[in-house]
Structures are given as C-alpha cells and as structure tokens.
XYZ file of C-alpha atoms in Angstrom:
104
model
C -45.585 18.426 -3.401
C -42.186 18.355 -1.736
C -39.687 20.453 -3.652
C -36.052 20.056 -3.100
C -34.242 23.267 -2.132
C -31.057 23.948 -3.906
C -28.437 25.715 -1.778
C -27.311 29.019 -3.058
C -23.632 29.728 -2.683
C -22.509 33.348 -3.051
C -19.634 34.060 -5.415
C -16.237 34.525 -3.559
C -15.222 38.030 -3.076
C -11.494 37.470 -2.891
C -8.873 34.795 -2.961
C -8.476 32.614 0.214
C -4.779 32.910 -0.002
C -2.446 35.158 -1.987
C -0.747 33.375 -4.848
C 2.922 32.542 -4.207
C 5.503 34.288 -6.368
C 8.089 31.924 -7.884
C 11.429 33.562 -8.600
C 13.732 31.900 -11.040
C 17.180 30.898 -9.947
C 20.326 31.324 -11.971
C 22.085 28.198 -13.391
C 25.905 28.517 -12.856
C 27.762 26.057 -15.083
C 30.670 24.300 -13.518
C 34.142 25.022 -14.725
C 35.579 22.648 -17.313
C 38.540 21.820 -15.214
C 36.643 20.926 -11.979
C 37.336 17.589 -10.440
C 34.507 14.994 -10.517
C 32.709 14.419 -7.261
C 34.246 11.713 -5.041
C 32.398 8.347 -5.119
C 30.336 7.734 -2.064
C 29.829 4.340 -0.324
C 26.533 2.714 -0.935
C 24.097 2.924 1.932
C 24.459 0.050 4.361
C 21.354 -2.209 4.441
C 20.451 -4.496 7.294
C 21.514 -8.056 6.586
C 19.109 -10.841 7.361
C 21.029 -13.502 9.251
C 19.550 -16.998 8.922
C 20.515 -19.037 12.004
C 19.452 -22.668 12.441
C 16.881 -21.603 14.854
C 15.213 -19.092 12.486
C 15.225 -21.681 9.701
C 13.486 -24.188 11.920
C 10.962 -21.606 13.105
C 10.198 -20.543 9.631
C 9.751 -24.016 8.398
C 7.509 -24.748 11.462
C 5.376 -21.793 10.749
C 5.029 -22.790 7.138
C 3.953 -26.406 8.050
C 1.477 -25.045 10.581
C -0.089 -22.684 8.052
C -0.439 -25.556 5.537
C -1.961 -27.888 8.176
C -4.479 -25.180 9.260
C -5.507 -24.462 5.640
C -5.779 -28.155 4.851
C -7.918 -28.759 7.943
C -10.327 -25.943 6.939
C -10.574 -27.167 3.402
C -11.201 -30.760 4.400
C -13.806 -29.766 6.930
C -15.602 -27.697 4.314
C -15.585 -30.609 1.873
C -16.961 -32.870 4.579
C -19.708 -30.422 5.442
C -20.705 -30.354 1.736
C -20.592 -34.169 1.518
C -22.782 -34.647 4.675
C -25.238 -32.040 3.388
C -25.534 -33.727 0.033
C -25.992 -37.119 1.569
C -28.736 -35.894 3.941
C -30.556 -34.081 1.080
C -30.411 -37.338 -0.958
C -31.780 -39.329 1.985
C -34.652 -36.791 2.412
C -35.443 -37.020 -1.293
C -35.680 -40.785 -1.101
C -37.883 -40.703 1.948
C -40.242 -38.142 0.433
C -40.365 -40.007 -2.812
C -41.198 -43.181 -0.899
C -44.049 -41.437 1.035
C -45.483 -39.914 -2.224
C -45.321 -43.244 -4.006
C -47.091 -45.156 -1.092
C -49.851 -42.578 -1.040
C -50.604 -43.016 -4.734
C -50.843 -46.842 -4.318
C -53.482 -46.692 -1.510
C-alpha cells in the first residue's frame, strides 16, 4: 500500500533574530504656566469645481449608463420570451404528432 510520508522538522537550535530591547522613556510633565499651543490652520483640501461642461458630461455619462443597462436587460427579456415561445411551439407540434400516431 502507499503510505504517506510525514516530513520531519528538526527542532530549532537558536532564535532566528535576537529579541529587541525596549527601553522606557521618561514622561516630563509640562509646567503649569506654559502657554497652550498655537492653533494650526486646517489642511487644505482640493475643491471640486463644477463647471457647466463637467455637469453636462456627468449627466451624459449617467444617461449613457442607464441606456446601456436598459438595452442589456431588454435584450435578455426578449431572449427569454423568444425561447419560451419556441419551446411552446415545439411542445404543440410534438403533441400533435403523438396524437396523430395514436389515431392511426
């Protein structure tokens, strides 16, 4: 019989890396009469500017996406309808053939 071979891993003899030594740092309390830090300005963020051209382009892209999705969904519905109609026609023809064979 075929017996699986289990790999044997030797025990490690030493650490792969020496452990790091963490030295504590001293906490120096601030003097009670120290001035509060000066307020800083908020970071500037890029502002999106909507020009008439970008609005028209965005609306055009939205309309295009809706039209493409609509066309795909309508074509899928049409494919299902055509398949269902052809299956129904095949069933009627087969039923007619079987019925005419039993009358003969």
